[in-house]
Amino acid sequence: MSTGLPVVASAISGIPELVEDEVSGLLVPPRDHAAMANAIVRLLSDRALRERMGAAGFARVQERFTAERMVAATTEVYA
């Protein structure tokens, strides 16, 4: 996401906190190889979707996950 590319990932653990399904990437059920393949093919087949999701992911990283932001959030917890 930090490089402006959309993400295809399994919807497990903290991944859904990072990747917004259908916004910055595509989330698929864990261990569902067919869903993973279909999501990849979907992105490869739709340039506009790739660009929209890539831009949304990049914006999300810049807004919520920069090093400065993470340090400030950690400092706030300790304070």
C-alpha positions as a LaTeX table, in Angstrom:
\begin{tabular}{lrrr}
\hline
Residue & $x$ (\AA) & $y$ (\AA) & $z$ (\AA) \\
\hline
Met1 & 0.00 & 0.00 & 0.00 \\
Ser2 & 2.86 & 2.39 & 0.74 \\
Thr3 & 3.95 & 2.06 & $-2.91$ \\
Gly4 & 0.50 & 2.86 & $-4.28$ \\
Leu5 & $-0.38$ & $-0.71$ & $-5.21$ \\
Pro6 & $-3.59$ & $-2.49$ & $-4.23$ \\
Val7 & $-3.42$ & $-5.43$ & $-1.84$ \\
Val8 & $-4.89$ & $-8.91$ & $-2.00$ \\
Ala9 & $-4.75$ & $-10.59$ & 1.40 \\
Ser10 & $-6.51$ & $-13.06$ & 3.66 \\
Ala11 & $-8.94$ & $-11.52$ & 6.14 \\
Ile12 & $-7.12$ & $-12.75$ & 9.25 \\
Ser13 & $-5.59$ & $-11.25$ & 12.36 \\
Gly14 & $-4.96$ & $-7.50$ & 11.99 \\
Ile15 & $-5.04$ & $-7.43$ & 8.19 \\
Pro16 & $-8.60$ & $-5.99$ & 7.96 \\
Glu17 & $-7.41$ & $-3.07$ & 10.12 \\
Leu18 & $-4.87$ & $-2.23$ & 7.43 \\
Val19 & $-6.63$ & $-3.19$ & 4.21 \\
Glu20 & $-10.16$ & $-1.88$ & 3.64 \\
Asp21 & $-11.94$ & $-4.48$ & 1.52 \\
Glu22 & $-13.01$ & $-3.10$ & $-1.86$ \\
Val23 & $-11.37$ & 0.24 & $-0.99$ \\
Ser24 & $-7.60$ & $-0.23$ & $-0.72$ \\
Gly25 & $-7.52$ & $-3.87$ & $-1.70$ \\
Leu26 & $-9.37$ & $-7.14$ & $-1.70$ \\
Leu27 & $-9.74$ & $-9.41$ & 1.32 \\
Val28 & $-10.43$ & $-13.10$ & 0.87 \\
Pro29 & $-11.25$ & $-15.86$ & 3.35 \\
Pro30 & $-8.25$ & $-17.64$ & 4.87 \\
Arg31 & $-7.03$ & $-20.73$ & 3.03 \\
Asp32 & $-9.32$ & $-20.03$ & 0.08 \\
His33 & $-6.91$ & $-20.39$ & $-2.82$ \\
Ala34 & $-9.61$ & $-19.97$ & $-5.45$ \\
Ala35 & $-10.79$ & $-16.69$ & $-3.91$ \\
Met36 & $-7.19$ & $-15.46$ & $-3.75$ \\
Ala37 & $-6.62$ & $-16.33$ & $-7.41$ \\
Asn38 & $-9.91$ & $-14.71$ & $-8.44$ \\
Ala39 & $-9.06$ & $-11.51$ & $-6.56$ \\
Ile40 & $-5.64$ & $-11.32$ & $-8.22$ \\
Val41 & $-7.14$ & $-11.91$ & $-11.67$ \\
Arg42 & $-9.79$ & $-9.28$ & $-10.95$ \\
Leu43 & $-7.13$ & $-6.67$ & $-10.21$ \\
Leu44 & $-4.98$ & $-7.69$ & $-13.17$ \\
Ser45 & $-8.02$ & $-7.36$ & $-15.44$ \\
Asp46 & $-9.17$ & $-3.92$ & $-14.28$ \\
Arg47 & $-6.65$ & $-1.10$ & $-14.51$ \\
Ala48 & $-9.05$ & 1.55 & $-13.16$ \\
Leu49 & $-9.78$ & $-0.61$ & $-10.09$ \\
Arg50 & $-6.04$ & $-1.14$ & $-9.48$ \\
Glu51 & $-5.36$ & 2.56 & $-9.71$ \\
Arg52 & $-8.30$ & 3.54 & $-7.47$ \\
Met53 & $-7.42$ & 0.96 & $-4.80$ \\
Gly54 & $-3.71$ & 1.77 & $-5.04$ \\
Ala55 & $-4.35$ & 5.46 & $-4.48$ \\
Ala56 & $-6.73$ & 4.74 & $-1.58$ \\
Gly57 & $-4.20$ & 2.42 & 0.05 \\
Phe58 & $-1.40$ & 4.96 & $-0.31$ \\
Ala59 & $-3.59$ & 7.65 & 1.26 \\
Arg60 & $-4.49$ & 5.31 & 4.13 \\
Val61 & $-0.84$ & 4.56 & 4.87 \\
Gln62 & 0.07 & 8.26 & 4.79 \\
Glu63 & $-2.86$ & 9.09 & 7.06 \\
Arg64 & $-2.58$ & 6.30 & 9.63 \\
Phe65 & 0.65 & 4.32 & 9.40 \\
Thr66 & 3.64 & 6.62 & 8.97 \\
Ala67 & 6.55 & 6.13 & 11.36 \\
Glu68 & 5.85 & 9.53 & 12.90 \\
Arg69 & 2.20 & 8.64 & 13.49 \\
Met70 & 3.07 & 5.28 & 15.05 \\
Val71 & 5.66 & 6.88 & 17.37 \\
Ala72 & 3.14 & 9.54 & 18.43 \\
Ala73 & 0.48 & 6.90 & 19.14 \\
Thr74 & 2.95 & 4.82 & 21.19 \\
Thr75 & 4.10 & 7.89 & 23.12 \\
Glu76 & 0.48 & 8.75 & 23.83 \\
Val77 & $-0.14$ & 5.28 & 25.28 \\
Tyr78 & 2.82 & 5.63 & 27.63 \\
Ala79 & 1.78 & 9.14 & 28.66 \\
\hline
\end{tabular}
